[in-house]
Amino acid sequence: MKRIKLGMVGGGNDAFIGAVHRIAARIDDRFELVAGALSSTPEKSQASGAALGLERIYDDFKSMAIREARLKNGIEAVSIVTPNHMHYAAANEFLKRGIHVICDKPLTSTLADARKFAKAVEKSDALFVLTHNYTGYPMVRQAREMIANGEIGKVRVVQVEYPQDWLTIHQEFKQAEWRTDPARSGAGGSTGDIGTHAHNLACFVTGLQVKALAADLDAFVPGRQVDDNGHVMLRFEGGAKGMLWCSQVAPGNENALRLRVYGETGGLEWAQEDPNYLWHTPFGAPKRLITRNGSGAGDAAGRVSRVPPGHPEGYLEGFANIYSEAATVIEAHRTGAPVPADVIYPSIEDGVRGIAFVDACVRSSARNAAWVRL
């Protein structure tokens, strides 16, 4: 199949996540980045596009969407990698013109925008993919497959945490500024930035959805307007209980996303900073280690692994797996072929649930950690 012509909104010279998306889109050689509106000002956008050697550089996303939709050889898909508050407005311009959207998480900065976003996706013939990249890790897929196959029995307890330390003190560089500005990040700080990852991972692996929660949020750094630490108790559909901790003020932690799931007959444990390994403990038996592409790894992990065991795969490859899943569904859309049953990617529904999670956390904490429904 020919490479999918890709555009990008956001992700200019001084951005972090844009470069990650560009690497991920190229790893499996299924996309070609040809156009972009890469920054909030025309000058920065032109400079960033020129640095990348783009064929077409635009001053803003609306003019980009209009022209690309009219071009015979225009883009088929666009990556939205702006701050949260711009996701919906940018994506909507492309969706209504039939251009597929690959959007960074969280979906939006507000639940109202998330719901409008969902309606825009429903009305469009275009596809939508949300880049919750941890769902692309092979051993995350392995854990999901094992739980679905009943290998730990009915899920009872879910423990998930995502601590970081980079916002332990006040920071003034770009990535910190917009993430701690409620006008751009949304009402949730750590809950929106990394809590949504933890929430999504727990739901993706277990196949369960959170129905209610009780959250205690804090902004420990003086003057900070959004939370930088959250403790959240979870009630899942089906009766499972859970706890979620997200923090950006935990010295000694870099990106320590960790998931533990306990069922009636066993438990699973996975850590993002050691992502090629999954621990499985059947009740009453010794703990066993399953390695990526190693003995005991199943088909779900194998189809998103690229190299033999012992060669690490992680963050960039996880992102690349989401892009490759997106490429598969875009190609199926192009040809009218059915999407393979084993293709998995985060959807608009996952995005709305993530923002509903943040909204519920903020509401609960404002009521002294009262239980609220999502």
mmCIF file of N, CA and C in Angstrom, residues 9-15 36-46 48 58-61 81-83 85-86 174 184:
data_model
loop_
_atom_site.group_PDB
_atom_site.id
_atom_site.type_symbol
_atom_site.label_atom_id
_atom_site.label_comp_id
_atom_site.label_asym_id
_atom_site.label_seq_id
_atom_site.Cartn_x
_atom_site.Cartn_y
_atom_site.Cartn_z
ATOM 1 N N VAL A 9 -0.830 19.354 13.053
ATOM 2 C CA VAL A 9 -1.202 20.629 13.658
ATOM 3 C C VAL A 9 -0.566 20.686 15.036
ATOM 4 N N GLY A 10 0.275 21.711 15.266
ATOM 5 C CA GLY A 10 1.071 21.776 16.478
ATOM 6 C C GLY A 10 2.377 21.023 16.276
ATOM 7 N N GLY A 11 3.150 20.926 17.352
ATOM 8 C CA GLY A 11 4.374 20.131 17.273
ATOM 9 C C GLY A 11 5.547 20.837 16.630
ATOM 10 N N GLY A 12 5.635 22.167 16.789
ATOM 11 C CA GLY A 12 6.714 22.940 16.193
ATOM 12 C C GLY A 12 8.059 22.733 16.875
ATOM 13 N N ASN A 13 8.997 23.632 16.552
ATOM 14 C CA ASN A 13 10.389 23.455 16.958
ATOM 15 C C ASN A 13 10.593 23.294 18.463
ATOM 16 N N ASP A 14 9.812 23.992 19.289
ATOM 17 C CA ASP A 14 10.024 23.953 20.730
ATOM 18 C C ASP A 14 9.046 23.028 21.446
ATOM 19 N N ALA A 15 8.393 22.143 20.699
ATOM 20 C CA ALA A 15 7.435 21.205 21.298
ATOM 21 C C ALA A 15 8.086 19.839 21.507
ATOM 22 N N GLY A 36 1.809 20.943 7.262
ATOM 23 C CA GLY A 36 1.607 21.252 8.664
ATOM 24 C C GLY A 36 1.305 22.706 8.942
ATOM 25 N N ALA A 37 0.598 22.917 10.047
ATOM 26 C CA ALA A 37 0.439 24.228 10.679
ATOM 27 C C ALA A 37 0.968 24.012 12.090
ATOM 28 N N LEU A 38 2.236 24.259 12.281
ATOM 29 C CA LEU A 38 2.969 23.689 13.404
ATOM 30 C C LEU A 38 3.050 24.557 14.651
ATOM 31 N N SER A 39 2.543 25.772 14.582
ATOM 32 C CA SER A 39 2.653 26.627 15.751
ATOM 33 C C SER A 39 1.507 27.628 15.794
ATOM 34 N N SER A 40 1.415 28.356 16.903
ATOM 35 C CA SER A 40 0.309 29.289 17.100
ATOM 36 C C SER A 40 0.506 30.609 16.377
ATOM 37 N N THR A 41 1.705 30.880 15.876
ATOM 38 C CA THR A 41 1.946 32.093 15.098
ATOM 39 C C THR A 41 2.443 31.713 13.706
ATOM 40 N N PRO A 42 2.090 32.495 12.678
ATOM 41 C CA PRO A 42 2.553 32.190 11.317
ATOM 42 C C PRO A 42 4.068 32.105 11.209
ATOM 43 N N GLU A 43 4.783 32.992 11.911
ATOM 44 C CA GLU A 43 6.242 33.015 11.821
ATOM 45 C C GLU A 43 6.850 31.713 12.349
ATOM 46 N N LYS A 44 6.382 31.277 13.524
ATOM 47 C CA LYS A 44 6.900 30.044 14.099
ATOM 48 C C LYS A 44 6.496 28.834 13.262
ATOM 49 N N SER A 45 5.283 28.857 12.732
ATOM 50 C CA SER A 45 4.817 27.746 11.912
ATOM 51 C C SER A 45 5.668 27.601 10.662
ATOM 52 N N GLN A 46 5.947 28.724 10.003
ATOM 53 C CA GLN A 46 6.765 28.689 8.790
ATOM 54 C C GLN A 46 8.178 28.215 9.089
ATOM 55 N N SER A 48 9.178 26.313 11.637
ATOM 56 C CA SER A 48 9.168 24.894 12.022
ATOM 57 C C SER A 48 8.963 24.004 10.810
ATOM 58 N N TYR A 58 1.492 25.903 6.499
ATOM 59 C CA TYR A 58 0.347 26.800 6.644
ATOM 60 C C TYR A 58 0.487 27.653 7.901
ATOM 61 N N ASP A 59 -0.161 28.823 7.844
ATOM 62 C CA ASP A 59 -0.129 29.734 8.988
ATOM 63 C C ASP A 59 -1.097 29.317 10.087
ATOM 64 N N ASP A 60 -2.167 28.595 9.728
ATOM 65 C CA ASP A 60 -3.154 28.179 10.718
ATOM 66 C C ASP A 60 -3.841 26.903 10.244
ATOM 67 N N PHE A 61 -4.486 26.215 11.188
ATOM 68 C CA PHE A 61 -5.059 24.899 10.869
ATOM 69 C C PHE A 61 -6.302 24.984 9.981
ATOM 70 N N VAL A 81 -1.486 17.718 17.709
ATOM 71 C CA VAL A 81 -0.563 17.628 18.846
ATOM 72 C C VAL A 81 -0.406 18.984 19.535
ATOM 73 N N THR A 82 -1.483 19.740 19.586
ATOM 74 C CA THR A 82 -1.517 21.031 20.256
ATOM 75 C C THR A 82 -1.776 20.842 21.753
ATOM 76 N N PRO A 83 -1.706 21.928 22.548
ATOM 77 C CA PRO A 83 -2.236 21.846 23.911
ATOM 78 C C PRO A 83 -3.710 21.454 23.896
ATOM 79 N N HIS A 85 -6.633 22.423 24.938
ATOM 80 C CA HIS A 85 -7.797 23.272 24.662
ATOM 81 C C HIS A 85 -8.025 23.504 23.174
ATOM 82 N N MET A 86 -7.023 23.166 22.333
ATOM 83 C CA MET A 86 -7.150 23.362 20.891
ATOM 84 C C MET A 86 -7.513 22.090 20.140
ATOM 85 N N LYS A 174 7.994 26.080 28.514
ATOM 86 C CA LYS A 174 6.731 25.935 27.801
ATOM 87 C C LYS A 174 5.912 24.725 28.234
ATOM 88 N N ARG A 184 -5.668 26.213 29.335
ATOM 89 C CA ARG A 184 -5.148 25.383 28.248
ATOM 90 C C ARG A 184 -5.169 23.894 28.558
#
